[in-house]
PDB file of C-alpha atoms in Angstrom:
ATOM      1  CA  ALA A   1     -13.063 -17.082  -4.655  1.00 74.00           C
ATOM      2  CA  GLN A   2     -10.445 -14.508  -3.849  1.00 82.00           C
ATOM      3  CA  SER A   3      -8.228 -15.428  -0.943  1.00 90.00           C
ATOM      4  CA  VAL A   4      -4.796 -15.212   0.593  1.00 94.00           C
ATOM      5  CA  THR A   5      -3.234 -18.153   2.379  1.00 95.00           C
ATOM      6  CA  GLN A   6      -0.344 -17.939   4.787  1.00 96.00           C
ATOM      7  CA  PRO A   7       0.204 -21.584   5.624  1.00 96.00           C
ATOM      8  CA  ASP A   8       2.577 -21.015   8.516  1.00 95.00           C
ATOM      9  CA  ILE A   9       0.860 -19.661  11.613  1.00 94.00           C
ATOM     10  CA  HIS A  10       4.010 -19.518  13.691  1.00 96.00           C
ATOM     11  CA  ILE A  11       7.692 -19.671  12.734  1.00 97.00           C
ATOM     12  CA  THR A  12      10.673 -19.687  15.012  1.00 97.00           C
ATOM     13  CA  VAL A  13      14.201 -18.944  13.789  1.00 97.00           C
ATOM     14  CA  SER A  14      17.542 -18.186  15.358  1.00 97.00           C
ATOM     15  CA  GLU A  15      19.013 -14.748  15.023  1.00 97.00           C
ATOM     16  CA  GLY A  16      21.207 -14.578  11.955  1.00 97.00           C
ATOM     17  CA  ALA A  17      19.366 -17.367  10.163  1.00 98.00           C
ATOM     18  CA  SER A  18      17.619 -16.869   6.858  1.00 98.00           C
ATOM     19  CA  LEU A  19      13.849 -16.482   6.674  1.00 97.00           C
ATOM     20  CA  GLU A  20      11.132 -17.250   4.188  1.00 98.00           C
ATOM     21  CA  LEU A  21       7.452 -16.585   4.892  1.00 98.00           C
ATOM     22  CA  ARG A  22       5.024 -18.124   2.466  1.00 98.00           C
ATOM     23  CA  CYS A  23       2.034 -16.447   0.855  1.00 98.00           C
ATOM     24  CA  ASN A  24      -0.269 -17.934  -1.783  1.00 97.00           C
ATOM     25  CA  TYR A  25      -3.140 -16.098  -3.324  1.00 95.00           C
ATOM     26  CA  SER A  26      -6.188 -16.743  -5.446  1.00 92.00           C
ATOM     27  CA  TYR A  27      -7.314 -13.701  -7.389  1.00 87.00           C
ATOM     28  CA  GLY A  28      -9.261 -13.298 -10.585  1.00 80.00           C
ATOM     29  CA  ALA A  29      -7.673 -10.065 -11.763  1.00 78.00           C
ATOM     30  CA  THR A  30      -4.106  -8.810 -12.030  1.00 81.00           C
ATOM     31  CA  PRO A  31      -2.990  -8.794  -8.404  1.00 87.00           C
ATOM     32  CA  TYR A  32      -1.441  -5.979  -6.451  1.00 91.00           C
ATOM     33  CA  LEU A  33       0.497  -7.672  -3.632  1.00 93.00           C
ATOM     34  CA  PHE A  34       1.710  -6.434  -0.288  1.00 95.00           C
ATOM     35  CA  TRP A  35       3.547  -7.505   2.817  1.00 97.00           C
ATOM     36  CA  TYR A  36       2.877  -5.750   6.088  1.00 97.00           C
ATOM     37  CA  VAL A  37       4.497  -6.167   9.502  1.00 97.00           C
ATOM     38  CA  GLN A  38       2.787  -5.660  12.830  1.00 94.00           C
ATOM     39  CA  SER A  39       4.621  -5.325  16.132  1.00 92.00           C
ATOM     40  CA  PRO A  40       2.626  -6.315  19.252  1.00 86.00           C
ATOM     41  CA  GLY A  41      -0.155  -3.838  20.015  1.00 83.00           C
ATOM     42  CA  GLN A  42       0.706  -1.705  17.030  1.00 87.00           C
ATOM     43  CA  GLY A  43      -0.708  -0.975  13.618  1.00 90.00           C
ATOM     44  CA  LEU A  44       0.580  -2.449  10.366  1.00 93.00           C
ATOM     45  CA  GLN A  45       3.609  -1.089   8.564  1.00 95.00           C
ATOM     46  CA  LEU A  46       4.075  -1.595   4.834  1.00 95.00           C
ATOM     47  CA  LEU A  47       7.221  -3.651   4.081  1.00 97.00           C
ATOM     48  CA  LEU A  48       6.959  -3.835   0.301  1.00 96.00           C
ATOM     49  CA  LYS A  49       4.559  -4.009  -2.595  1.00 94.00           C
ATOM     50  CA  TYR A  50       4.440  -5.437  -6.101  1.00 93.00           C
ATOM     51  CA  PHE A  51       2.176  -4.753  -9.068  1.00 87.00           C
ATOM     52  CA  SER A  52       4.375  -5.000 -12.136  1.00 85.00           C
ATOM     53  CA  GLY A  53       7.959  -5.084 -13.389  1.00 87.00           C
ATOM     54  CA  ASP A  54      10.781  -6.983 -11.783  1.00 89.00           C
ATOM     55  CA  THR A  55       9.305  -9.920  -9.926  1.00 92.00           C
ATOM     56  CA  LEU A  56      11.847  -9.570  -7.086  1.00 96.00           C
ATOM     57  CA  VAL A  57      11.002  -6.499  -5.041  1.00 96.00           C
ATOM     58  CA  GLN A  58      13.020  -4.929  -2.291  1.00 97.00           C
ATOM     59  CA  GLY A  59      11.453  -3.499   0.809  1.00 96.00           C
ATOM     60  CA  ILE A  60      12.398  -1.829   4.059  1.00 96.00           C
ATOM     61  CA  LYS A  61      14.382  -3.465   6.864  1.00 95.00           C
ATOM     62  CA  GLY A  62      16.264  -5.706   4.444  1.00 97.00           C
ATOM     63  CA  PHE A  63      13.233  -7.707   3.301  1.00 98.00           C
ATOM     64  CA  GLU A  64      12.513  -8.819  -0.217  1.00 98.00           C
ATOM     65  CA  ALA A  65       9.711 -10.750  -1.890  1.00 98.00           C
ATOM     66  CA  GLU A  66       9.425 -12.645  -5.109  1.00 97.00           C
ATOM     67  CA  PHE A  67       6.285 -12.809  -7.228  1.00 95.00           C
ATOM     68  CA  LYS A  68       5.793 -16.111  -8.974  1.00 95.00           C
ATOM     69  CA  ARG A  69       2.718 -16.000 -11.183  1.00 92.00           C
ATOM     70  CA  SER A  70       2.869 -19.691 -12.116  1.00 92.00           C
ATOM     71  CA  GLN A  71       2.743 -20.637  -8.443  1.00 94.00           C
ATOM     72  CA  SER A  72       0.407 -17.805  -7.311  1.00 94.00           C
ATOM     73  CA  SER A  73       2.919 -17.027  -4.624  1.00 96.00           C
ATOM     74  CA  PHE A  74       4.526 -13.935  -3.116  1.00 97.00           C
ATOM     75  CA  ASN A  75       6.961 -15.202  -0.510  1.00 98.00           C
ATOM     76  CA  LEU A  76       8.812 -12.861   1.805  1.00 98.00           C
ATOM     77  CA  ARG A  77      12.508 -13.398   2.505  1.00 98.00           C
ATOM     78  CA  LYS A  78      15.326 -12.037   4.555  1.00 98.00           C
ATOM     79  CA  PRO A  79      18.887 -13.406   4.401  1.00 97.00           C
ATOM     80  CA  SER A  80      19.725 -12.767   8.060  1.00 97.00           C
ATOM     81  CA  VAL A  81      17.076 -12.214  10.728  1.00 98.00           C
ATOM     82  CA  HIS A  82      17.553  -9.812  13.587  1.00 96.00           C
ATOM     83  CA  TRP A  83      15.851 -10.105  16.984  1.00 95.00           C
ATOM     84  CA  SER A  84      13.916  -6.895  16.182  1.00 95.00           C
ATOM     85  CA  ASP A  85      12.174  -8.701  13.307  1.00 97.00           C
ATOM     86  CA  ALA A  86      10.041 -10.630  15.751  1.00 97.00           C
ATOM     87  CA  ALA A  87       6.480  -9.602  14.840  1.00 97.00           C
ATOM     88  CA  GLU A  88       3.460 -10.729  12.871  1.00 95.00           C
ATOM     89  CA  TYR A  89       3.591 -10.574   9.117  1.00 97.00           C
ATOM     90  CA  PHE A  90       0.612 -10.216   6.826  1.00 96.00           C
ATOM     91  CA  CYS A  91       0.351 -10.807   3.121  1.00 96.00           C
ATOM     92  CA  ALA A  92      -2.388  -8.983   1.254  1.00 93.00           C
ATOM     93  CA  VAL A  93      -3.741  -8.851  -2.291  1.00 91.00           C
ATOM     94  CA  GLY A  94      -5.828  -6.275  -4.058  1.00 87.00           C
ATOM     95  CA  ALA A  95      -6.916  -5.436  -7.543  1.00 80.00           C
ATOM     96  CA  LEU A  96      -4.493  -3.441  -9.592  1.00 69.00           C
ATOM     97  CA  PHE A  97      -5.340   0.252  -9.166  1.00 69.00           C
ATOM     98  CA  ASN A  98      -7.993  -0.635  -6.611  1.00 72.00           C
ATOM     99  CA  THR A  99      -6.866  -1.442  -3.111  1.00 70.00           C
ATOM    100  CA  ASP A 100     -10.113  -0.404  -1.463  1.00 74.00           C
ATOM    101  CA  LYS A 101     -10.868  -4.035  -0.673  1.00 79.00           C
ATOM    102  CA  LEU A 102      -7.550  -5.611   0.189  1.00 86.00           C
ATOM    103  CA  ILE A 103      -7.733  -9.250   1.192  1.00 89.00           C
ATOM    104  CA  PHE A 104      -5.415 -10.111   4.042  1.00 91.00           C
ATOM    105  CA  GLY A 105      -3.977 -13.440   5.045  1.00 93.00           C
ATOM    106  CA  THR A 106      -4.321 -14.596   8.626  1.00 92.00           C
ATOM    107  CA  GLY A 107      -0.719 -13.739   9.390  1.00 94.00           C
ATOM    108  CA  THR A 108       2.473 -15.500  10.386  1.00 96.00           C
ATOM    109  CA  ARG A 109       3.936 -14.859  13.802  1.00 95.00           C
ATOM    110  CA  LEU A 110       7.735 -14.801  13.769  1.00 97.00           C
ATOM    111  CA  GLN A 111       9.689 -15.551  16.869  1.00 97.00           C
ATOM    112  CA  VAL A 112      13.454 -14.975  16.930  1.00 97.00           C
ATOM    113  CA  PHE A 113      15.770 -16.690  19.369  1.00 94.00           C
ATOM    114  CA  PRO A 114      19.185 -15.226  20.210  1.00 88.00           C
TER     115      PRO A 114
ATOM    116  CA  SER B   1       4.480  14.171   5.944  1.00 86.00           C
ATOM    117  CA  GLN B   2       1.219  12.357   6.517  1.00 86.00           C
ATOM    118  CA  THR B   3       0.272  11.000   9.911  1.00 92.00           C
ATOM    119  CA  ILE B   4      -2.711   9.084  11.189  1.00 95.00           C
ATOM    120  CA  HIS B   5      -3.997   9.304  14.747  1.00 95.00           C
ATOM    121  CA  GLN B   6      -6.309   6.817  16.321  1.00 95.00           C
ATOM    122  CA  TRP B   7      -7.730   6.876  19.844  1.00 93.00           C
ATOM    123  CA  PRO B   8      -8.152   5.625  22.416  1.00 94.00           C
ATOM    124  CA  ALA B   9      -5.417   3.003  22.414  1.00 93.00           C
ATOM    125  CA  THR B  10      -7.355   0.716  24.737  1.00 95.00           C
ATOM    126  CA  LEU B  11     -10.969   0.668  25.841  1.00 96.00           C
ATOM    127  CA  VAL B  12     -12.982  -1.519  28.163  1.00 97.00           C
ATOM    128  CA  GLN B  13     -16.733  -1.174  27.848  1.00 97.00           C
ATOM    129  CA  PRO B  14     -19.704  -3.100  29.291  1.00 97.00           C
ATOM    130  CA  VAL B  15     -22.138  -4.931  27.035  1.00 97.00           C
ATOM    131  CA  GLY B  16     -24.906  -2.601  25.891  1.00 97.00           C
ATOM    132  CA  SER B  17     -22.891   0.573  26.201  1.00 97.00           C
ATOM    133  CA  PRO B  18     -22.200   2.885  23.221  1.00 97.00           C
ATOM    134  CA  LEU B  19     -18.933   3.129  21.358  1.00 96.00           C
ATOM    135  CA  SER B  20     -17.102   5.873  19.547  1.00 96.00           C
ATOM    136  CA  LEU B  21     -13.630   5.415  18.100  1.00 97.00           C
ATOM    137  CA  GLU B  22     -12.033   8.275  16.288  1.00 96.00           C
ATOM    138  CA  CYS B  23      -9.414   8.465  13.562  1.00 97.00           C
ATOM    139  CA  THR B  24      -7.892  11.537  11.972  1.00 97.00           C
ATOM    140  CA  VAL B  25      -5.368  11.944   9.188  1.00 97.00           C
ATOM    141  CA  GLU B  26      -3.033  14.863   8.792  1.00 95.00           C
ATOM    142  CA  GLY B  27      -0.936  16.045   5.875  1.00 94.00           C
ATOM    143  CA  THR B  28      -3.182  14.961   3.029  1.00 92.00           C
ATOM    144  CA  SER B  29      -6.510  15.907   1.488  1.00 91.00           C
ATOM    145  CA  ASN B  30      -9.438  13.744   0.472  1.00 92.00           C
ATOM    146  CA  PRO B  31      -7.884  10.479   1.558  1.00 94.00           C
ATOM    147  CA  ASN B  32      -9.640   7.137   1.297  1.00 93.00           C
ATOM    148  CA  LEU B  33     -10.361   6.007   4.880  1.00 95.00           C
ATOM    149  CA  TYR B  34     -10.891   2.521   6.249  1.00 95.00           C
ATOM    150  CA  TRP B  35     -11.904   0.712   9.414  1.00 95.00           C
ATOM    151  CA  TYR B  36     -10.582  -2.829   9.881  1.00 94.00           C
ATOM    152  CA  ARG B  37     -11.113  -5.286  12.729  1.00 94.00           C
ATOM    153  CA  GLN B  38      -8.497  -7.827  13.648  1.00 90.00           C
ATOM    154  CA  ALA B  39      -9.434 -10.959  15.528  1.00 80.00           C
ATOM    155  CA  ALA B  40      -6.848 -13.440  16.738  1.00 72.00           C
ATOM    156  CA  GLY B  41      -5.961 -15.946  14.076  1.00 67.00           C
ATOM    157  CA  ARG B  42      -8.357 -14.430  11.549  1.00 71.00           C
ATOM    158  CA  GLY B  43      -6.381 -11.682   9.863  1.00 80.00           C
ATOM    159  CA  LEU B  44      -7.945  -8.333   9.099  1.00 89.00           C
ATOM    160  CA  GLN B  45     -11.538  -7.825   8.190  1.00 89.00           C
ATOM    161  CA  LEU B  46     -12.593  -4.678   6.345  1.00 90.00           C
ATOM    162  CA  LEU B  47     -15.579  -3.142   8.103  1.00 93.00           C
ATOM    163  CA  PHE B  48     -16.068   0.203   6.354  1.00 94.00           C
ATOM    164  CA  TYR B  49     -14.375   2.407   3.821  1.00 92.00           C
ATOM    165  CA  SER B  50     -14.991   5.935   2.644  1.00 94.00           C
ATOM    166  CA  VAL B  51     -13.879   7.788  -0.470  1.00 91.00           C
ATOM    167  CA  GLY B  52     -15.248  11.150   0.633  1.00 92.00           C
ATOM    168  CA  ILE B  53     -17.208  13.102   3.219  1.00 94.00           C
ATOM    169  CA  GLY B  54     -20.484  11.410   3.974  1.00 90.00           C
ATOM    170  CA  GLN B  55     -19.683   8.466   1.668  1.00 92.00           C
ATOM    171  CA  ILE B  56     -19.517   5.216   3.591  1.00 93.00           C
ATOM    172  CA  SER B  57     -19.429   1.685   2.250  1.00 91.00           C
ATOM    173  CA  SER B  58     -20.096  -1.197   4.592  1.00 89.00           C
ATOM    174  CA  GLU B  59     -18.511  -4.517   3.894  1.00 84.00           C
ATOM    175  CA  VAL B  60     -20.223  -6.739   6.419  1.00 79.00           C
ATOM    176  CA  PRO B  61     -23.526  -6.498   8.296  1.00 68.00           C
ATOM    177  CA  GLN B  62     -22.845  -5.827  11.949  1.00 79.00           C
ATOM    178  CA  ASN B  63     -23.558  -3.950  15.098  1.00 89.00           C
ATOM    179  CA  LEU B  64     -21.299  -1.085  14.043  1.00 94.00           C
ATOM    180  CA  SER B  65     -21.603   2.058  11.946  1.00 95.00           C
ATOM    181  CA  ALA B  66     -19.166   4.588  10.561  1.00 96.00           C
ATOM    182  CA  SER B  67     -19.311   8.243   9.743  1.00 96.00           C
ATOM    183  CA  ARG B  68     -17.057  10.761   8.058  1.00 97.00           C
ATOM    184  CA  PRO B  69     -18.112  14.205   9.226  1.00 95.00           C
ATOM    185  CA  GLN B  70     -14.973  15.896   7.957  1.00 95.00           C
ATOM    186  CA  ASP B  71     -12.537  15.196   5.162  1.00 96.00           C
ATOM    187  CA  ARG B  72      -9.862  13.687   7.394  1.00 96.00           C
ATOM    188  CA  GLN B  73     -11.987  12.314  10.237  1.00 97.00           C
ATOM    189  CA  PHE B  74     -13.449   8.847  10.384  1.00 97.00           C
ATOM    190  CA  ILE B  75     -15.534   7.618  13.319  1.00 97.00           C
ATOM    191  CA  LEU B  76     -16.563   4.095  14.228  1.00 97.00           C
ATOM    192  CA  SER B  77     -19.661   3.839  16.417  1.00 96.00           C
ATOM    193  CA  SER B  78     -22.079   1.483  18.041  1.00 96.00           C
ATOM    194  CA  LYS B  79     -25.248   2.189  19.961  1.00 96.00           C
ATOM    195  CA  LYS B  80     -25.052  -1.006  21.994  1.00 96.00           C
ATOM    196  CA  LEU B  81     -21.910  -3.101  22.185  1.00 96.00           C
ATOM    197  CA  LEU B  82     -21.993  -6.881  22.065  1.00 95.00           C
ATOM    198  CA  LEU B  83     -19.425  -9.260  23.509  1.00 94.00           C
ATOM    199  CA  SER B  84     -18.539 -10.237  19.947  1.00 91.00           C
ATOM    200  CA  ASP B  85     -17.463  -6.659  19.202  1.00 93.00           C
ATOM    201  CA  SER B  86     -14.298  -7.201  21.228  1.00 92.00           C
ATOM    202  CA  GLY B  87     -11.177  -6.989  19.087  1.00 92.00           C
ATOM    203  CA  PHE B  88      -8.437  -4.799  17.734  1.00 94.00           C
ATOM    204  CA  TYR B  89      -9.711  -2.012  15.505  1.00 96.00           C
ATOM    205  CA  LEU B  90      -7.462  -0.408  12.964  1.00 95.00           C
ATOM    206  CA  CYS B  91      -8.003   2.749  11.000  1.00 96.00           C
ATOM    207  CA  ALA B  92      -6.126   3.216   7.729  1.00 95.00           C
ATOM    208  CA  TRP B  93      -5.872   5.681   4.903  1.00 95.00           C
ATOM    209  CA  SER B  94      -4.688   5.693   1.306  1.00 92.00           C
ATOM    210  CA  VAL B  95      -4.162   8.383  -1.275  1.00 88.00           C
ATOM    211  CA  ASP B  96      -6.613   6.678  -3.572  1.00 81.00           C
ATOM    212  CA  GLY B  97      -8.009   3.294  -4.362  1.00 75.00           C
ATOM    213  CA  GLY B  98      -4.817   2.197  -6.064  1.00 76.00           C
ATOM    214  CA  SER B  99      -2.342   3.078  -3.378  1.00 83.00           C
ATOM    215  CA  PRO B 100      -1.043   1.167  -0.360  1.00 87.00           C
ATOM    216  CA  LEU B 101      -2.798   1.502   2.984  1.00 91.00           C
ATOM    217  CA  HIS B 102      -1.221   3.275   5.910  1.00 93.00           C
ATOM    218  CA  PHE B 103      -2.428   2.134   9.315  1.00 94.00           C
ATOM    219  CA  GLY B 104      -2.928   3.763  12.679  1.00 95.00           C
ATOM    220  CA  ASN B 105      -1.732   2.136  15.888  1.00 94.00           C
ATOM    221  CA  GLY B 106      -5.079   0.547  16.604  1.00 94.00           C
ATOM    222  CA  THR B 107      -7.571   0.417  19.460  1.00 95.00           C
ATOM    223  CA  ARG B 108      -7.908  -2.649  21.670  1.00 94.00           C
ATOM    224  CA  LEU B 109     -11.598  -2.927  22.584  1.00 95.00           C
ATOM    225  CA  THR B 110     -12.712  -5.301  25.287  1.00 95.00           C
ATOM    226  CA  VAL B 111     -16.429  -5.683  25.851  1.00 95.00           C
ATOM    227  CA  THR B 112     -17.211  -7.168  29.281  1.00 96.00           C
TER     228      THR B 112
END
């Protein structure tokens, strides 16, 4: 079955610390992978996407993600977290050239302490 | 540039009352349109998507319906709300089926 797993429901880090949010997927076709961020009471904003090429992709707000096919993972990273990064982060997977039925993970809530 | 508008931002409705949530997109033509529902701890669930006027695909059986009366307008409706319809509803659009989704700011629906 197709699925996305974000094993960490809630993560707390100190401002300035590095961050890695985990995402594992199960998908029968070539995956098209996304990370979205959601601030409280807001919609989702696209951080980055991957469908081919360099397996390390850069996104907005200093985020990056690495696609590892052998591990079926697409982890999100940031070298130094800012307090404004506190939000909920969603990983999603869709079929290449068909994102009409994206599958979302259940999200990871990031809390940042000063 | 393209923008998506979704309203109202919050809504409190009694059980059994009707519902109408509206979403419009500006700055693009013939977008794919989507309605998602977000429940706490359960991620996003695709409810409906549309690839053109009058073309609606439903992903899950439910108490809700969707319509697309105009190219850039997508409406989520219910004739009689249930308590289980409470949640955060998100509208989204994409250029086509292979492009990333762009989300509205959502509607918080509370059914009492």
